[in-house]
mmCIF file of C-alpha atoms and ligand atoms in Angstrom:
data_model
loop_
_atom_site.group_PDB
_atom_site.id
_atom_site.type_symbol
_atom_site.label_atom_id
_atom_site.label_comp_id
_atom_site.label_asym_id
_atom_site.label_seq_id
_atom_site.Cartn_x
_atom_site.Cartn_y
_atom_site.Cartn_z
ATOM 1 C CA MET X 898 -105.830 -74.297 91.337
ATOM 2 C CA PRO X 899 -109.383 -74.009 89.988
ATOM 3 C CA LYS X 900 -112.200 -73.797 92.481
ATOM 4 C CA LEU X 901 -115.512 -75.245 91.254
ATOM 5 C CA ASP X 902 -118.960 -75.342 92.836
ATOM 6 C CA LEU X 903 -121.139 -78.148 91.475
ATOM 7 C CA VAL X 904 -124.712 -77.183 92.349
ATOM 8 C CA VAL X 905 -127.501 -79.740 92.814
ATOM 9 C CA GLY X 906 -130.917 -79.428 94.377
ATOM 10 C CA ALA X 907 -133.566 -81.826 93.150
ATOM 11 C CA ARG X 908 -133.728 -85.577 92.671
ATOM 12 C CA PRO X 909 -132.899 -85.735 88.940
ATOM 13 C CA ASN X 910 -129.761 -83.660 89.529
ATOM 14 C CA PHE X 911 -128.130 -86.235 91.755
ATOM 15 C CA MET X 912 -127.695 -89.030 89.196
ATOM 16 C CA LYS X 913 -126.254 -86.492 86.738
ATOM 17 C CA ALA X 914 -123.819 -84.918 89.195
ATOM 18 C CA ALA X 915 -122.511 -88.161 90.757
ATOM 19 C CA PRO X 916 -120.248 -89.225 87.860
ATOM 20 C CA VAL X 917 -119.063 -85.652 87.256
ATOM 21 C CA VAL X 918 -117.935 -85.184 90.879
ATOM 22 C CA GLU X 919 -116.118 -88.498 90.685
ATOM 23 C CA ALA X 920 -114.471 -87.796 87.337
ATOM 24 C CA LEU X 921 -113.276 -84.334 88.367
ATOM 25 C CA ARG X 922 -111.964 -85.370 91.778
ATOM 26 C CA THR X 923 -110.168 -88.382 90.275
ATOM 27 C CA ARG X 924 -108.620 -86.557 87.341
ATOM 28 C CA PHE X 925 -107.776 -83.342 89.170
ATOM 29 C CA PRO X 926 -107.106 -84.212 92.809
ATOM 30 C CA ASP X 927 -105.567 -80.795 93.418
ATOM 31 C CA TRP X 928 -108.643 -78.862 92.200
ATOM 32 C CA ASP X 929 -111.083 -77.631 94.827
ATOM 33 C CA VAL X 930 -114.323 -79.315 93.653
ATOM 34 C CA GLN X 931 -117.194 -78.648 96.067
ATOM 35 C CA LEU X 932 -120.670 -80.125 95.997
ATOM 36 C CA VAL X 933 -123.362 -77.618 96.910
ATOM 37 C CA HIS X 934 -126.862 -78.965 97.706
ATOM 38 C CA THR X 935 -129.479 -76.230 97.651
ATOM 39 C CA GLY X 936 -131.920 -78.360 99.661
ATOM 40 C CA GLN X 937 -134.716 -77.924 97.070
ATOM 41 C CA HIS X 938 -135.471 -81.605 97.727
ATOM 42 C CA TYR X 939 -135.062 -82.594 101.350
ATOM 43 C CA ASP X 940 -137.069 -85.775 102.108
ATOM 44 C CA ARG X 941 -134.777 -88.708 102.839
ATOM 45 C CA ALA X 942 -136.227 -90.666 99.917
ATOM 46 C CA MET X 943 -135.851 -87.711 97.542
ATOM 47 C CA SER X 944 -132.297 -86.818 98.539
ATOM 48 C CA GLU X 945 -130.176 -88.526 101.204
ATOM 49 C CA LEU X 946 -131.031 -92.077 100.121
ATOM 50 C CA LEU X 947 -129.979 -91.278 96.554
ATOM 51 C CA PHE X 948 -126.677 -89.816 97.711
ATOM 52 C CA GLU X 949 -126.003 -93.011 99.653
ATOM 53 C CA GLN X 950 -126.969 -95.385 96.841
ATOM 54 C CA LEU X 951 -125.092 -93.444 94.186
ATOM 55 C CA GLY X 952 -121.973 -93.469 96.362
ATOM 56 C CA MET X 953 -121.896 -89.690 96.233
ATOM 57 C CA PRO X 954 -119.847 -87.756 98.758
ATOM 58 C CA GLU X 955 -121.879 -85.792 101.308
ATOM 59 C CA PRO X 956 -122.535 -82.286 100.018
ATOM 60 C CA ASP X 957 -119.895 -79.851 101.236
ATOM 61 C CA VAL X 958 -122.765 -77.546 102.099
ATOM 62 C CA ASN X 959 -126.574 -77.787 102.191
ATOM 63 C CA LEU X 960 -128.319 -74.447 101.815
ATOM 64 C CA GLY X 961 -131.623 -75.803 103.179
ATOM 65 C CA VAL X 962 -133.802 -73.841 100.769
ATOM 66 C CA GLY X 963 -136.747 -76.286 100.729
ATOM 67 C CA SER X 964 -140.136 -76.008 99.040
ATOM 68 C CA GLY X 965 -142.652 -73.248 98.515
ATOM 69 C CA GLY X 966 -144.293 -71.541 95.570
ATOM 70 C CA HIS X 967 -141.947 -71.307 92.586
ATOM 71 C CA SER X 968 -141.294 -67.574 93.092
ATOM 72 C CA GLU X 969 -140.685 -67.988 96.793
ATOM 73 C CA GLN X 970 -138.422 -70.991 96.185
ATOM 74 C CA LEU X 971 -136.484 -69.167 93.455
ATOM 75 C CA ALA X 972 -136.086 -66.098 95.632
ATOM 76 C CA ARG X 973 -134.713 -68.172 98.504
ATOM 77 C CA LEU X 974 -132.387 -70.012 96.101
ATOM 78 C CA LEU X 975 -131.035 -66.726 94.731
ATOM 79 C CA VAL X 976 -130.326 -65.282 98.170
ATOM 80 C CA ALA X 977 -128.682 -68.448 99.492
ATOM 81 C CA LEU X 978 -126.562 -69.037 96.392
ATOM 82 C CA ASP X 979 -125.522 -65.380 96.283
ATOM 83 C CA ALA X 980 -124.157 -65.662 99.822
ATOM 84 C CA ARG X 981 -122.395 -68.922 98.993
ATOM 85 C CA PHE X 982 -120.689 -67.691 95.813
ATOM 86 C CA ALA X 983 -119.797 -64.336 97.386
ATOM 87 C CA SER X 984 -117.960 -66.025 100.240
ATOM 88 C CA VAL X 985 -116.298 -68.876 98.310
ATOM 89 C CA LYS X 986 -115.640 -67.029 95.029
ATOM 90 C CA PRO X 987 -115.560 -70.113 92.776
ATOM 91 C CA ASP X 988 -113.838 -69.933 89.392
ATOM 92 C CA MET X 989 -116.717 -71.839 87.797
ATOM 93 C CA ILE X 990 -120.210 -73.079 88.619
ATOM 94 C CA VAL X 991 -121.406 -76.385 87.152
ATOM 95 C CA VAL X 992 -125.196 -76.877 86.938
ATOM 96 C CA PHE X 993 -127.285 -79.851 85.810
ATOM 97 C CA GLY X 994 -130.580 -80.302 83.985
ATOM 98 C CA ASP X 995 -133.514 -77.945 84.254
ATOM 99 C CA VAL X 996 -134.752 -77.598 87.824
ATOM 100 C CA ASN X 997 -135.200 -74.343 89.724
ATOM 101 C CA SER X 998 -131.827 -74.792 91.456
ATOM 102 C CA THR X 999 -130.173 -74.950 87.990
ATOM 103 C CA LEU X 1000 -131.614 -71.619 86.910
ATOM 104 C CA ALA X 1001 -130.972 -69.899 90.236
ATOM 105 C CA ALA X 1002 -127.314 -70.935 90.377
ATOM 106 C CA SER X 1003 -126.610 -69.894 86.802
ATOM 107 C CA LEU X 1004 -128.353 -66.549 87.247
ATOM 108 C CA VAL X 1005 -126.470 -65.650 90.428
ATOM 109 C CA ALA X 1006 -123.168 -66.793 88.908
ATOM 110 C CA SER X 1007 -123.673 -64.763 85.747
ATOM 111 C CA ARG X 1008 -124.370 -61.607 87.826
ATOM 112 C CA MET X 1009 -121.078 -62.237 89.620
ATOM 113 C CA LEU X 1010 -119.291 -62.828 86.299
ATOM 114 C CA ILE X 1011 -118.501 -66.413 87.280
ATOM 115 C CA PRO X 1012 -118.475 -68.749 84.227
ATOM 116 C CA VAL X 1013 -121.245 -71.365 84.208
ATOM 117 C CA ALA X 1014 -121.033 -74.863 82.700
ATOM 118 C CA HIS X 1015 -124.442 -76.388 81.975
ATOM 119 C CA VAL X 1016 -124.667 -80.185 81.833
ATOM 120 C CA GLU X 1017 -127.604 -81.324 79.655
ATOM 121 C CA ALA X 1018 -127.799 -78.086 77.675
ATOM 122 C CA GLY X 1019 -129.860 -77.365 74.567
ATOM 123 C CA LEU X 1020 -132.835 -79.671 75.131
ATOM 124 C CA ARG X 1021 -136.070 -78.004 74.067
ATOM 125 C CA SER X 1022 -139.703 -79.097 74.372
ATOM 126 C CA PHE X 1023 -140.753 -75.750 72.815
ATOM 127 C CA ASP X 1024 -143.460 -75.667 75.482
ATOM 128 C CA ARG X 1025 -142.997 -72.566 77.597
ATOM 129 C CA THR X 1026 -145.840 -73.597 79.928
ATOM 130 C CA MET X 1027 -143.343 -76.002 81.518
ATOM 131 C CA PRO X 1028 -141.208 -74.347 84.202
ATOM 132 C CA GLU X 1029 -138.343 -76.621 83.136
ATOM 133 C CA GLU X 1030 -138.401 -75.267 79.558
ATOM 134 C CA VAL X 1031 -138.017 -71.706 80.794
ATOM 135 C CA ASN X 1032 -135.253 -72.855 83.142
ATOM 136 C CA ARG X 1033 -133.457 -74.540 80.226
ATOM 137 C CA VAL X 1034 -133.665 -71.574 77.858
ATOM 138 C CA LEU X 1035 -132.535 -69.050 80.466
ATOM 139 C CA THR X 1036 -129.738 -71.222 81.840
ATOM 140 C CA ASP X 1037 -128.340 -71.905 78.373
ATOM 141 C CA SER X 1038 -128.460 -68.249 77.414
ATOM 142 C CA ILE X 1039 -126.149 -67.285 80.306
ATOM 143 C CA SER X 1040 -123.862 -70.342 80.363
ATOM 144 C CA THR X 1041 -120.285 -70.225 79.111
ATOM 145 C CA LEU X 1042 -119.913 -73.948 78.409
ATOM 146 C CA LEU X 1043 -122.830 -75.998 77.080
ATOM 147 C CA PHE X 1044 -122.547 -79.768 77.442
ATOM 148 C CA THR X 1045 -125.058 -81.563 75.202
ATOM 149 C CA THR X 1046 -126.515 -85.073 75.277
ATOM 150 C CA GLU X 1047 -128.001 -85.516 71.807
ATOM 151 C CA ALA X 1048 -127.760 -84.002 68.323
ATOM 152 C CA SER X 1049 -131.043 -82.062 68.594
ATOM 153 C CA ALA X 1050 -129.609 -80.049 71.490
ATOM 154 C CA GLU X 1051 -126.740 -78.673 69.404
ATOM 155 C CA GLU X 1052 -129.150 -77.809 66.569
ATOM 156 C CA ASN X 1053 -131.388 -75.954 69.037
ATOM 157 C CA LEU X 1054 -128.498 -73.984 70.469
ATOM 158 C CA ARG X 1055 -127.121 -73.081 67.037
ATOM 159 C CA SER X 1056 -130.529 -71.923 65.877
ATOM 160 C CA GLU X 1057 -130.657 -69.679 68.956
ATOM 161 C CA GLY X 1058 -127.394 -68.103 67.803
ATOM 162 C CA VAL X 1059 -125.079 -69.686 70.372
ATOM 163 C CA ASP X 1060 -121.408 -69.575 69.414
ATOM 164 C CA PRO X 1061 -120.587 -73.183 68.382
ATOM 165 C CA LYS X 1062 -117.267 -72.929 70.263
ATOM 166 C CA ARG X 1063 -119.230 -72.925 73.516
ATOM 167 C CA ILE X 1064 -121.076 -76.176 72.658
ATOM 168 C CA HIS X 1065 -119.501 -79.529 73.589
ATOM 169 C CA PHE X 1066 -121.233 -82.774 72.722
ATOM 170 C CA ILE X 1067 -120.273 -85.035 75.604
ATOM 171 C CA GLY X 1068 -123.136 -87.534 75.749
ATOM 172 C CA ASN X 1069 -125.325 -88.461 78.684
ATOM 173 C CA VAL X 1070 -123.989 -88.436 82.246
ATOM 174 C CA MET X 1071 -127.222 -89.933 83.589
ATOM 175 C CA ILE X 1072 -126.468 -93.008 81.513
ATOM 176 C CA ASP X 1073 -122.988 -93.167 83.118
ATOM 177 C CA THR X 1074 -124.818 -93.625 86.410
ATOM 178 C CA LEU X 1075 -127.290 -96.126 84.969
ATOM 179 C CA MET X 1076 -124.505 -98.293 83.563
ATOM 180 C CA LYS X 1077 -122.547 -98.189 86.791
ATOM 181 C CA HIS X 1078 -125.497 -99.361 88.907
ATOM 182 C CA ARG X 1079 -127.373 -101.738 86.579
ATOM 183 C CA GLU X 1080 -125.899 -104.851 88.043
ATOM 184 C CA ALA X 1081 -126.491 -103.827 91.666
ATOM 185 C CA ALA X 1082 -130.100 -103.008 90.766
ATOM 186 C CA SER X 1083 -130.569 -106.432 89.164
ATOM 187 C CA ALA X 1084 -129.658 -108.036 92.478
ATOM 188 C CA ILE X 1085 -132.522 -106.268 94.254
ATOM 189 C CA ASP X 1086 -135.708 -108.326 94.354
ATOM 190 C CA LEU X 1087 -138.278 -105.558 94.671
ATOM 191 C CA PRO X 1088 -140.533 -106.973 91.923
ATOM 192 C CA GLU X 1089 -140.546 -110.298 93.797
ATOM 193 C CA GLN X 1090 -141.320 -108.571 97.092
ATOM 194 C CA LEU X 1091 -144.295 -106.915 95.418
ATOM 195 C CA GLY X 1092 -145.532 -110.288 94.169
ATOM 196 C CA LEU X 1093 -144.698 -109.519 90.545
ATOM 197 C CA ALA X 1094 -142.175 -112.297 89.838
ATOM 198 C CA GLY X 1095 -142.557 -113.538 86.275
ATOM 199 C CA LYS X 1096 -145.634 -111.377 85.595
ATOM 200 C CA PRO X 1097 -145.941 -108.591 83.064
ATOM 201 C CA TYR X 1098 -146.434 -105.305 84.923
ATOM 202 C CA ALA X 1099 -146.300 -101.564 84.330
ATOM 203 C CA VAL X 1100 -144.391 -98.884 86.257
ATOM 204 C CA LEU X 1101 -145.898 -95.417 86.533
ATOM 205 C CA THR X 1102 -144.433 -92.052 87.565
ATOM 206 C CA LEU X 1103 -146.458 -88.851 87.546
ATOM 207 C CA HIS X 1104 -145.470 -85.471 88.936
ATOM 208 C CA ARG X 1105 -145.666 -82.722 86.281
ATOM 209 C CA PRO X 1106 -147.818 -79.816 87.454
ATOM 210 C CA SER X 1107 -149.695 -79.984 84.103
ATOM 211 C CA ASN X 1108 -150.759 -83.569 84.867
ATOM 212 C CA VAL X 1109 -151.098 -83.467 88.634
ATOM 213 C CA ASP X 1110 -152.284 -79.966 89.495
ATOM 214 C CA ASP X 1111 -154.783 -79.835 86.592
ATOM 215 C CA GLU X 1112 -157.819 -81.730 87.904
ATOM 216 C CA LYS X 1113 -159.145 -82.722 84.447
ATOM 217 C CA ALA X 1114 -155.829 -84.033 83.163
ATOM 218 C CA PHE X 1115 -155.261 -85.908 86.417
ATOM 219 C CA GLN X 1116 -158.670 -87.600 86.232
ATOM 220 C CA ARG X 1117 -158.140 -88.608 82.593
ATOM 221 C CA ILE X 1118 -154.758 -90.157 83.366
ATOM 222 C CA ILE X 1119 -155.877 -91.930 86.541
ATOM 223 C CA GLY X 1120 -158.945 -93.255 84.701
ATOM 224 C CA ALA X 1121 -156.665 -94.806 82.090
ATOM 225 C CA ILE X 1122 -154.324 -96.230 84.725
ATOM 226 C CA VAL X 1123 -157.225 -97.850 86.568
ATOM 227 C CA GLU X 1124 -158.313 -99.422 83.288
ATOM 228 C CA ILE X 1125 -154.820 -100.827 82.645
ATOM 229 C CA ALA X 1126 -154.736 -102.127 86.232
ATOM 230 C CA ARG X 1127 -157.856 -104.209 85.570
ATOM 231 C CA ASP X 1128 -155.684 -106.524 83.447
ATOM 232 C CA PHE X 1129 -152.112 -105.929 84.651
ATOM 233 C CA PRO X 1130 -150.450 -104.773 87.874
ATOM 234 C CA VAL X 1131 -149.298 -101.143 87.826
ATOM 235 C CA VAL X 1132 -146.636 -100.074 90.347
ATOM 236 C CA PHE X 1133 -146.754 -96.381 91.179
ATOM 237 C CA PRO X 1134 -144.089 -94.794 93.430
ATOM 238 C CA VAL X 1135 -145.857 -91.576 94.349
ATOM 239 C CA HIS X 1136 -143.932 -88.285 94.175
ATOM 240 C CA PRO X 1137 -144.633 -85.887 97.096
ATOM 241 C CA ARG X 1138 -146.338 -83.445 94.711
ATOM 242 C CA THR X 1139 -148.841 -86.152 93.728
ATOM 243 C CA ARG X 1140 -149.504 -87.548 97.218
ATOM 244 C CA ALA X 1141 -152.573 -85.511 98.196
ATOM 245 C CA ARG X 1142 -154.211 -85.958 94.806
ATOM 246 C CA ILE X 1143 -153.854 -89.703 94.772
ATOM 247 C CA ALA X 1144 -155.027 -90.001 98.383
ATOM 248 C CA ALA X 1145 -158.221 -88.154 97.413
ATOM 249 C CA SER X 1146 -158.870 -90.256 94.281
ATOM 250 C CA GLU X 1147 -161.711 -92.741 94.770
ATOM 251 C CA ALA X 1148 -160.905 -94.426 91.463
ATOM 252 C CA ALA X 1149 -157.303 -95.064 92.573
ATOM 253 C CA ALA X 1150 -158.430 -96.366 95.973
ATOM 254 C CA ALA X 1151 -160.825 -98.833 94.325
ATOM 255 C CA ALA X 1152 -158.264 -100.215 91.843
ATOM 256 C CA THR X 1153 -157.039 -103.574 93.128
ATOM 257 C CA ASN X 1154 -153.982 -103.942 90.897
ATOM 258 C CA LEU X 1155 -152.612 -100.440 91.453
ATOM 259 C CA ILE X 1156 -149.674 -100.775 93.848
ATOM 260 C CA LEU X 1157 -148.830 -97.435 95.460
ATOM 261 C CA THR X 1158 -145.424 -97.000 97.109
ATOM 262 C CA GLU X 1159 -143.414 -94.169 98.649
ATOM 263 C CA PRO X 1160 -140.723 -92.629 96.384
ATOM 264 C CA LEU X 1161 -138.117 -95.363 95.886
ATOM 265 C CA GLY X 1162 -134.363 -95.388 96.080
ATOM 266 C CA TYR X 1163 -132.405 -95.257 92.824
ATOM 267 C CA LEU X 1164 -131.538 -98.966 92.896
ATOM 268 C CA GLU X 1165 -135.044 -100.107 93.831
ATOM 269 C CA PHE X 1166 -136.603 -98.016 91.082
ATOM 270 C CA LEU X 1167 -134.081 -99.254 88.534
ATOM 271 C CA SER X 1168 -134.761 -102.870 89.538
ATOM 272 C CA LEU X 1169 -138.467 -102.236 89.050
ATOM 273 C CA MET X 1170 -137.962 -100.587 85.656
ATOM 274 C CA GLN X 1171 -135.584 -103.246 84.371
ATOM 275 C CA ARG X 1172 -138.158 -106.011 84.755
ATOM 276 C CA ALA X 1173 -141.229 -104.009 83.712
ATOM 277 C CA SER X 1174 -143.072 -104.574 80.430
ATOM 278 C CA VAL X 1175 -143.837 -100.887 80.059
ATOM 279 C CA ILE X 1176 -142.964 -97.594 81.757
ATOM 280 C CA LEU X 1177 -145.585 -94.851 81.882
ATOM 281 C CA THR X 1178 -144.068 -91.513 82.850
ATOM 282 C CA ASP X 1179 -144.115 -87.746 82.579
ATOM 283 C CA SER X 1180 -140.465 -87.499 83.679
ATOM 284 C CA GLY X 1181 -137.728 -86.421 81.283
ATOM 285 C CA GLY X 1182 -134.865 -88.605 82.445
ATOM 286 C CA ILE X 1183 -136.889 -91.801 82.695
ATOM 287 C CA GLN X 1184 -137.589 -91.623 78.943
ATOM 288 C CA GLU X 1185 -133.822 -91.836 78.401
ATOM 289 C CA GLU X 1186 -133.265 -94.592 80.950
ATOM 290 C CA ALA X 1187 -136.075 -96.651 79.381
ATOM 291 C CA LEU X 1188 -134.335 -96.509 76.001
ATOM 292 C CA ILE X 1189 -131.080 -97.853 77.414
ATOM 293 C CA ILE X 1190 -132.712 -100.682 79.358
ATOM 294 C CA ARG X 1191 -134.933 -101.363 76.324
ATOM 295 C CA VAL X 1192 -138.270 -101.221 78.111
ATOM 296 C CA PRO X 1193 -141.040 -99.564 76.024
ATOM 297 C CA CYS X 1194 -141.844 -96.074 77.320
ATOM 298 C CA VAL X 1195 -145.239 -94.348 77.152
ATOM 299 C CA THR X 1196 -144.807 -90.652 77.886
ATOM 300 C CA LEU X 1197 -147.751 -88.867 79.458
ATOM 301 C CA ARG X 1198 -146.971 -85.587 77.680
ATOM 302 C CA TRP X 1199 -147.608 -84.149 74.242
ATOM 303 C CA ASN X 1200 -143.991 -83.198 73.651
ATOM 304 C CA THR X 1201 -140.511 -84.237 74.656
ATOM 305 C CA GLU X 1202 -137.291 -82.245 74.871
ATOM 306 C CA ARG X 1203 -135.477 -85.568 74.266
ATOM 307 C CA PRO X 1204 -136.535 -86.458 70.694
ATOM 308 C CA VAL X 1205 -133.816 -89.089 70.297
ATOM 309 C CA THR X 1206 -135.947 -91.333 72.554
ATOM 310 C CA LEU X 1207 -138.683 -91.381 69.909
ATOM 311 C CA THR X 1208 -136.524 -93.352 67.471
ATOM 312 C CA GLY X 1209 -137.027 -97.060 66.868
ATOM 313 C CA GLY X 1210 -140.285 -97.233 68.832
ATOM 314 C CA ALA X 1211 -138.551 -96.787 72.208
ATOM 315 C CA ASN X 1212 -140.901 -94.024 73.344
ATOM 316 C CA VAL X 1213 -144.360 -92.759 72.305
ATOM 317 C CA LEU X 1214 -146.079 -89.519 73.306
ATOM 318 C CA VAL X 1215 -149.693 -90.000 74.403
ATOM 319 C CA GLY X 1216 -150.379 -86.889 76.508
ATOM 320 C CA ASP X 1217 -153.396 -87.322 78.755
ATOM 321 C CA ASP X 1218 -155.460 -89.151 76.106
ATOM 322 C CA PRO X 1219 -156.969 -92.121 77.995
ATOM 323 C CA GLY X 1220 -157.543 -94.213 74.851
ATOM 324 C CA ARG X 1221 -153.946 -93.868 73.714
ATOM 325 C CA ILE X 1222 -152.523 -94.437 77.183
ATOM 326 C CA VAL X 1223 -154.435 -97.712 77.513
ATOM 327 C CA SER X 1224 -153.798 -98.980 73.988
ATOM 328 C CA GLU X 1225 -150.057 -98.229 74.022
ATOM 329 C CA ALA X 1226 -149.631 -99.712 77.496
ATOM 330 C CA HIS X 1227 -151.618 -102.819 76.615
ATOM 331 C CA ALA X 1228 -149.619 -103.352 73.420
ATOM 332 C CA ALA X 1229 -146.383 -103.292 75.424
ATOM 333 C CA LEU X 1230 -147.770 -105.463 78.230
ATOM 334 C CA ARG X 1231 -148.831 -108.069 75.676
ATOM 335 C CA GLY X 1232 -145.329 -107.968 74.196
ATOM 336 C CA ASP X 1233 -146.494 -106.359 70.934
ATOM 337 C CA ARG X 1234 -144.134 -103.360 71.016
ATOM 338 C CA ALA X 1235 -140.754 -104.051 69.478
ATOM 339 C CA ILE X 1236 -137.882 -101.653 70.128
ATOM 340 C CA ASP X 1237 -135.356 -101.330 67.366
ATOM 341 C CA VAL X 1238 -132.784 -98.827 68.522
ATOM 342 C CA GLU X 1239 -129.100 -98.642 69.334
ATOM 343 C CA PRO X 1240 -127.934 -96.471 72.258
ATOM 344 C CA PRO X 1241 -127.464 -92.899 70.992
ATOM 345 C CA ALA X 1242 -123.879 -91.699 70.493
ATOM 346 C CA GLY X 1243 -122.250 -90.739 73.767
ATOM 347 C CA TRP X 1244 -124.666 -92.691 75.961
ATOM 348 C CA ASP X 1245 -121.840 -95.037 76.773
ATOM 349 C CA GLY X 1246 -120.839 -94.576 80.401
ATOM 350 C CA CYS X 1247 -117.967 -92.179 79.619
ATOM 351 C CA ALA X 1248 -119.745 -88.809 79.426
ATOM 352 C CA ALA X 1249 -118.382 -87.482 82.732
ATOM 353 C CA ASP X 1250 -114.823 -88.238 81.613
ATOM 354 C CA ARG X 1251 -115.439 -86.160 78.503
ATOM 355 C CA ILE X 1252 -116.686 -83.291 80.677
ATOM 356 C CA SER X 1253 -113.568 -83.444 82.833
ATOM 357 C CA GLY X 1254 -111.483 -83.406 79.642
ATOM 358 C CA VAL X 1255 -113.197 -80.256 78.356
ATOM 359 C CA LEU X 1256 -112.898 -78.531 81.736
ATOM 360 C CA GLY X 1257 -109.224 -79.516 81.971
ATOM 361 C CA ASP X 1258 -108.592 -77.920 78.555
ATOM 362 C CA TRP X 1259 -110.642 -74.848 79.437
ATOM 363 C CA PHE X 1260 -108.757 -74.156 82.651
ATOM 364 C CA GLY X 1261 -105.487 -75.169 81.000
ATOM 365 C CA SER X 1262 -105.915 -72.561 78.306
ATOM 366 C CA LYS X 1263 -106.947 -69.946 80.914
ATOM 367 C CA ILE X 1264 -103.773 -70.552 82.897
ATOM 368 C CA ALA X 1265 -101.704 -70.531 79.686
ATOM 369 C CA ASN X 1266 -103.236 -67.154 78.758
HETATM 370 C C1 LIG R 593 -138.796 -80.704 90.664
HETATM 371 C C2 LIG R 593 -138.381 -80.127 89.313
HETATM 372 C C3 LIG R 593 -138.780 -81.095 88.201
HETATM 373 C C4 LIG R 593 -138.250 -82.483 88.466
HETATM 374 C C5 LIG R 593 -138.712 -82.926 89.836
HETATM 375 C C6 LIG R 593 -138.240 -84.314 90.193
HETATM 376 C C7 LIG R 593 -138.467 -77.680 89.193
HETATM 377 C C8 LIG R 593 -139.155 -76.550 88.568
HETATM 378 N N1 LIG R 593 -139.043 -78.867 89.049
HETATM 379 O O1 LIG R 593 -140.203 -80.781 90.681
HETATM 380 O O2 LIG R 593 -138.251 -80.618 86.986
HETATM 381 O O3 LIG R 593 -138.698 -83.356 87.468
HETATM 382 O O4 LIG R 593 -138.228 -81.987 90.806
HETATM 383 O O5 LIG R 593 -138.696 -84.670 91.430
HETATM 384 O O6 LIG R 593 -137.427 -77.510 89.780
HETATM 385 N N2 LIG R 593 -141.722 -82.027 98.264
HETATM 386 C C9 LIG R 593 -141.597 -82.808 99.380
HETATM 387 N N3 LIG R 593 -140.344 -83.295 99.690
HETATM 388 C C10 LIG R 593 -139.242 -83.009 98.951
HETATM 389 C C11 LIG R 593 -139.386 -82.197 97.811
HETATM 390 C C12 LIG R 593 -140.617 -81.710 97.475
HETATM 391 O O7 LIG R 593 -142.551 -83.075 100.077
HETATM 392 O O8 LIG R 593 -138.152 -83.491 99.279
HETATM 393 C C13 LIG R 593 -143.067 -81.536 97.876
HETATM 394 C C14 LIG R 593 -143.390 -80.180 98.431
HETATM 395 O O9 LIG R 593 -144.734 -80.143 98.757
HETATM 396 C C15 LIG R 593 -143.150 -79.273 97.257
HETATM 397 C C16 LIG R 593 -143.528 -80.160 96.074
HETATM 398 O O10 LIG R 593 -143.137 -81.464 96.472
HETATM 399 O O11 LIG R 593 -143.879 -78.103 97.324
HETATM 400 C C17 LIG R 593 -142.847 -79.795 94.788
HETATM 401 O O12 LIG R 593 -141.433 -79.707 94.974
HETATM 402 P P1 LIG R 593 -140.556 -78.775 93.987
HETATM 403 O O13 LIG R 593 -139.130 -78.861 94.336
HETATM 404 O O14 LIG R 593 -141.156 -77.405 93.912
HETATM 405 O O15 LIG R 593 -140.807 -79.391 92.549
HETATM 406 P P2 LIG R 593 -141.013 -80.890 92.035
HETATM 407 O O16 LIG R 593 -142.426 -81.067 91.673
HETATM 408 O O17 LIG R 593 -140.382 -81.875 92.954
#
């Protein structure tokens, strides 16, 4: 029976992998489906808590790779994954998204001639200064099966010369997870606990190196946030990468309406997003979640690899332009930003089932051959 290693490492991987593990183990109870955690993210709030809330099984193995410079982290990932795949000899590796663990696992697997399935393939920001863009391009180029979330992804892959037979439009597994947990998140009263009941407020996330590690960009964004917080509360769960910067920011310390929190659990963050008037973010996945929960999104980047979110006014790109950040956020907080969009095709809660169907066929035809 097929032996699969599903490899996860960083926070945004977990909500994508959860429904796929469940779908595969339910549909193919006799397959050996193992969950491999590289340990790229290791804080309880960045990892363990999400596993618990998402109802994910404990990883079968945690490689404990941890942080470090990107090269050091990648090198450790390659060595650890090489040892894992060499001893287990999986028939397929499944990887998710665009983090360093995704690239490392696909690279090691391809060297060992193990087929790779990439969930969330084909997205392109066309900005090679982002580590995630390089991870996406490289992972796709060595993957056997490419599972896409939106039409642009298939166009990108075709224009890169990928054999269309390798591309499978399956929709968005992260939305499977969102739909499954929406109700539980609604029952959490985090906005009330923060004193935000019935008030318009903004939620902010910020962790891209281009926004956080670049002093000028960081100051421009924080300046705009402080200005928004003069009129409306802004809740900001601070990513570990951003912690030192925000602690050193006098402007942030002086802002009365800027509510800083530790990274939140999946359900707490979803409860906060669901009741927000606007979401300001430089994350990829949050742009998609915002569309489904119909909360206006203001993306603190100049590009997005998820262009479907730009339809119907669901998402606007404002980069680090303080004037645009403030005006777009204020428009949403005053209720002046209408969203006119239906959920994209395949963002329907059934994406993981479609993946298990494709994998069943793929292994079925292998056995038949
Ligand atoms: C990674 C992903 C990014 C994703 C993000 C979500 C890459 C290239 N980037 O970025 O695409 O959007 O995860 O969070 O893979 N740290 C902790 N505790 C942890 C994890 C990290 O303190 O559990 C700190 C460490 O100081 C570390 C820094 O955060 O050096 C950055 O972690 P890293 O995994 O390199 O990248 P992220 O910025 O989290």
